[in-house]
Every structure is written in structure tokens, then in C-alpha cells.
PDB file of C-alpha atoms in Angstrom:
ATOM      1  CA  MET A  84     -15.070  -5.200   3.863  1.00 86.00           C
ATOM      2  CA  GLN A  85     -11.783  -6.310   2.416  1.00 91.00           C
ATOM      3  CA  ILE A  86      -8.797  -4.112   1.600  1.00 92.00           C
ATOM      4  CA  VAL A  87      -5.572  -5.611   0.277  1.00 95.00           C
ATOM      5  CA  LEU A  88      -2.478  -3.411   0.183  1.00 96.00           C
ATOM      6  CA  TYR A  89       0.951  -4.142  -1.255  1.00 96.00           C
ATOM      7  CA  LYS A  90       4.389  -2.608  -1.590  1.00 95.00           C
ATOM      8  CA  LYS A  91       7.533  -3.631  -3.379  1.00 92.00           C
ATOM      9  CA  ALA A  92      10.458  -3.806  -0.992  1.00 87.00           C
ATOM     10  CA  LYS A  93      14.071  -2.991  -1.798  1.00 85.00           C
ATOM     11  CA  ASP A  94      14.879  -6.695  -1.483  1.00 80.00           C
ATOM     12  CA  THR A  95      12.507  -7.271  -4.474  1.00 83.00           C
ATOM     13  CA  HIS A  96       9.936  -9.086  -2.343  1.00 91.00           C
ATOM     14  CA  THR A  97       6.354  -7.892  -2.302  1.00 95.00           C
ATOM     15  CA  HIS A  98       4.805  -7.186   1.086  1.00 96.00           C
ATOM     16  CA  TYR A  99       1.048  -7.577   1.546  1.00 97.00           C
ATOM     17  CA  TYR A 100      -1.315  -6.193   4.177  1.00 97.00           C
ATOM     18  CA  GLU A 101      -4.952  -7.281   4.291  1.00 97.00           C
ATOM     19  CA  ILE A 102      -7.755  -5.717   6.339  1.00 95.00           C
ATOM     20  CA  ASN A 103     -11.155  -7.395   6.551  1.00 92.00           C
ATOM     21  CA  ASP A 104     -14.233  -7.840   8.703  1.00 85.00           C
ATOM     22  CA  ARG A 105     -14.744 -11.529   7.982  1.00 70.00           C
ATOM     23  CA  GLN A 106     -14.897 -12.452  11.637  1.00 62.00           C
ATOM     24  CA  LEU A 107     -16.962 -10.664  14.272  1.00 66.00           C
ATOM     25  CA  HIS A 108     -15.508 -10.393  17.730  1.00 65.00           C
ATOM     26  CA  LEU A 109     -17.327 -12.204  20.531  1.00 73.00           C
ATOM     27  CA  PHE A 110     -17.715  -9.064  22.671  1.00 73.00           C
ATOM     28  CA  SER A 111     -18.187  -6.388  20.005  1.00 80.00           C
ATOM     29  CA  SER A 112     -20.008  -5.988  16.696  1.00 83.00           C
ATOM     30  CA  TYR A 113     -17.379  -3.571  15.418  1.00 88.00           C
ATOM     31  CA  GLY A 114     -13.946  -4.738  14.471  1.00 89.00           C
ATOM     32  CA  PHE A 115     -11.595  -5.932  11.813  1.00 92.00           C
ATOM     33  CA  THR A 116      -8.783  -8.386  11.284  1.00 92.00           C
ATOM     34  CA  VAL A 117      -5.434  -7.546   9.751  1.00 96.00           C
ATOM     35  CA  ARG A 118      -3.108 -10.060   8.167  1.00 97.00           C
ATOM     36  CA  TRP A 119       0.333  -9.292   6.798  1.00 97.00           C
ATOM     37  CA  TRP A 120       2.973 -11.299   5.013  1.00 96.00           C
ATOM     38  CA  ARG A 121       5.907 -11.113   2.668  1.00 94.00           C
ATOM     39  CA  GLU A 122       5.830 -12.956  -0.622  1.00 92.00           C
ATOM     40  CA  GLY A 123       6.957 -16.527   0.005  1.00 89.00           C
ATOM     41  CA  ALA A 124       6.654 -16.324   3.811  1.00 92.00           C
ATOM     42  CA  SER A 125       4.047 -17.222   6.422  1.00 95.00           C
ATOM     43  CA  SER A 126       1.455 -14.657   7.434  1.00 96.00           C
ATOM     44  CA  ARG A 127       0.673 -13.117  10.803  1.00 97.00           C
ATOM     45  CA  GLU A 128      -2.740 -11.972  11.959  1.00 95.00           C
ATOM     46  CA  ARG A 129      -4.216  -9.625  14.544  1.00 94.00           C
ATOM     47  CA  HIS A 130      -7.826  -8.891  15.547  1.00 91.00           C
ATOM     48  CA  TYR A 131      -9.112  -5.487  16.677  1.00 90.00           C
ATOM     49  CA  SER A 132     -12.481  -4.753  18.279  1.00 89.00           C
ATOM     50  CA  PHE A 133     -14.136  -1.439  19.062  1.00 90.00           C
ATOM     51  CA  PRO A 134     -17.154  -0.306  21.112  1.00 89.00           C
ATOM     52  CA  SER A 135     -18.668   1.714  18.236  1.00 88.00           C
ATOM     53  CA  ARG A 136     -18.686   2.001  14.461  1.00 86.00           C
ATOM     54  CA  SER A 137     -17.188   5.504  14.594  1.00 89.00           C
ATOM     55  CA  GLU A 138     -14.216   4.298  16.659  1.00 92.00           C
ATOM     56  CA  ARG A 139     -13.671   1.423  14.249  1.00 89.00           C
ATOM     57  CA  ASP A 140     -13.844   3.769  11.256  1.00 89.00           C
ATOM     58  CA  SER A 141     -11.368   6.189  12.877  1.00 92.00           C
ATOM     59  CA  ALA A 142      -8.934   3.370  13.628  1.00 94.00           C
ATOM     60  CA  LEU A 143      -9.273   2.075  10.067  1.00 92.00           C
ATOM     61  CA  GLN A 144      -8.555   5.537   8.668  1.00 92.00           C
ATOM     62  CA  ARG A 145      -5.470   5.970  10.889  1.00 94.00           C
ATOM     63  CA  LEU A 146      -4.208   2.516   9.904  1.00 96.00           C
ATOM     64  CA  LEU A 147      -4.618   3.214   6.187  1.00 94.00           C
ATOM     65  CA  GLN A 148      -2.918   6.599   6.490  1.00 94.00           C
ATOM     66  CA  ARG A 149       0.040   4.977   8.246  1.00 96.00           C
ATOM     67  CA  LYS A 150       0.323   2.272   5.592  1.00 95.00           C
ATOM     68  CA  TYR A 151       0.134   4.929   2.852  1.00 94.00           C
ATOM     69  CA  ARG A 152       3.063   6.795   4.447  1.00 94.00           C
ATOM     70  CA  GLU A 153       4.975   3.487   4.601  1.00 95.00           C
ATOM     71  CA  GLY A 154       4.585   3.120   0.832  1.00 94.00           C
ATOM     72  CA  TYR A 155       1.681   0.680   0.566  1.00 95.00           C
ATOM     73  CA  ARG A 156      -0.771   0.962  -2.319  1.00 95.00           C
ATOM     74  CA  VAL A 157      -4.219  -0.557  -2.831  1.00 93.00           C
ATOM     75  CA  LEU A 158      -4.301  -3.833  -4.720  1.00 93.00           C
ATOM     76  CA  TYR A 159      -8.001  -4.538  -4.103  1.00 90.00           C
ATOM     77  CA  HIS A 160     -10.891  -3.268  -2.011  1.00 87.00           C
ATOM     78  CA  TYR A 161     -14.506  -4.267  -1.489  1.00 86.00           C
ATOM     79  CA  PHE A 162     -17.101  -2.872   0.913  1.00 81.00           C
ATOM     80  CA  ARG A 163     -20.331  -4.747   1.550  1.00 77.00           C
ATOM     81  CA  HIS A 164     -21.802  -1.823   3.522  1.00 72.00           C
ATOM     82  CA  ARG A 165     -21.515   1.955   3.481  1.00 71.00           C
ATOM     83  CA  LEU A 166     -17.949   3.235   3.197  1.00 70.00           C
ATOM     84  CA  PRO A 167     -16.729   5.434   6.079  1.00 71.00           C
ATOM     85  CA  ALA A 168     -16.827   9.070   4.888  1.00 71.00           C
ATOM     86  CA  ALA A 169     -13.059   9.725   4.868  1.00 71.00           C
ATOM     87  CA  LEU A 170     -12.045   6.540   3.069  1.00 80.00           C
ATOM     88  CA  PRO A 171     -12.952   7.133  -0.614  1.00 78.00           C
ATOM     89  CA  GLY A 172     -10.430   9.964  -1.020  1.00 79.00           C
ATOM     90  CA  LEU A 173      -7.728   8.104   0.905  1.00 83.00           C
ATOM     91  CA  LEU A 174      -8.224   4.926  -1.141  1.00 84.00           C
ATOM     92  CA  ARG A 175      -8.028   6.953  -4.376  1.00 83.00           C
ATOM     93  CA  ARG A 176      -4.701   8.482  -3.269  1.00 85.00           C
ATOM     94  CA  MET A 177      -3.464   4.977  -2.535  1.00 86.00           C
ATOM     95  CA  GLY A 178      -4.291   3.898  -6.080  1.00 84.00           C
ATOM     96  CA  GLY A 179      -7.548   2.128  -5.364  1.00 68.00           C
ATOM     97  CA  GLY A 180      -9.900   4.175  -7.561  1.00 56.00           C
TER      98      GLY A 180
END
């Protein structure tokens, strides 16, 4: 899974927010990594792990809803496996077809 979000800030910089599952957590099979940065600046990163797929999917949905309210839109998304049920509609609203 990879989802890249962006928003144009009032200071004319573009802000990016990336969510992916490129790295499994040592103690859990369910998780994702988020990375965020502003155009021209260094990025920051945070890892999340969950005890079940449903908890991971719920957290992902809450995170995307929050970013949507903050003004982020989808730049790119790719899912290697089945998409969580609530995400297709949310990604469409965010401009990610």
C-alpha cells in the first residue's frame, strides 16, 4: 500500500504526507509508516503497529479522514492487497479516483 497526499499551503509551499506498508513491524504483521514533509525541507517519519488488520484499517480510515479535513488531496495511491471497505469512497472524495 502507498498513499501520497498533498496540499498547497498559504505560504505557496506544497506539503506532502505519505502512508505506506513498506516495512513490517517486528512485533506485529499489521502496521504502516507515515512520512511528511514540506517542499524543500527534510522529512519526518513515524511507524504505527496494530494487533489486527481491522484495527489497522480503522486507524488508516481515521487518519485519512483527518487529513481530508485538513485540506489534503490524493496525489497517488496503490494497494497491493484488498482495499479496506471504507477507503474507496473516501479516496474518491479526496480526488484519488
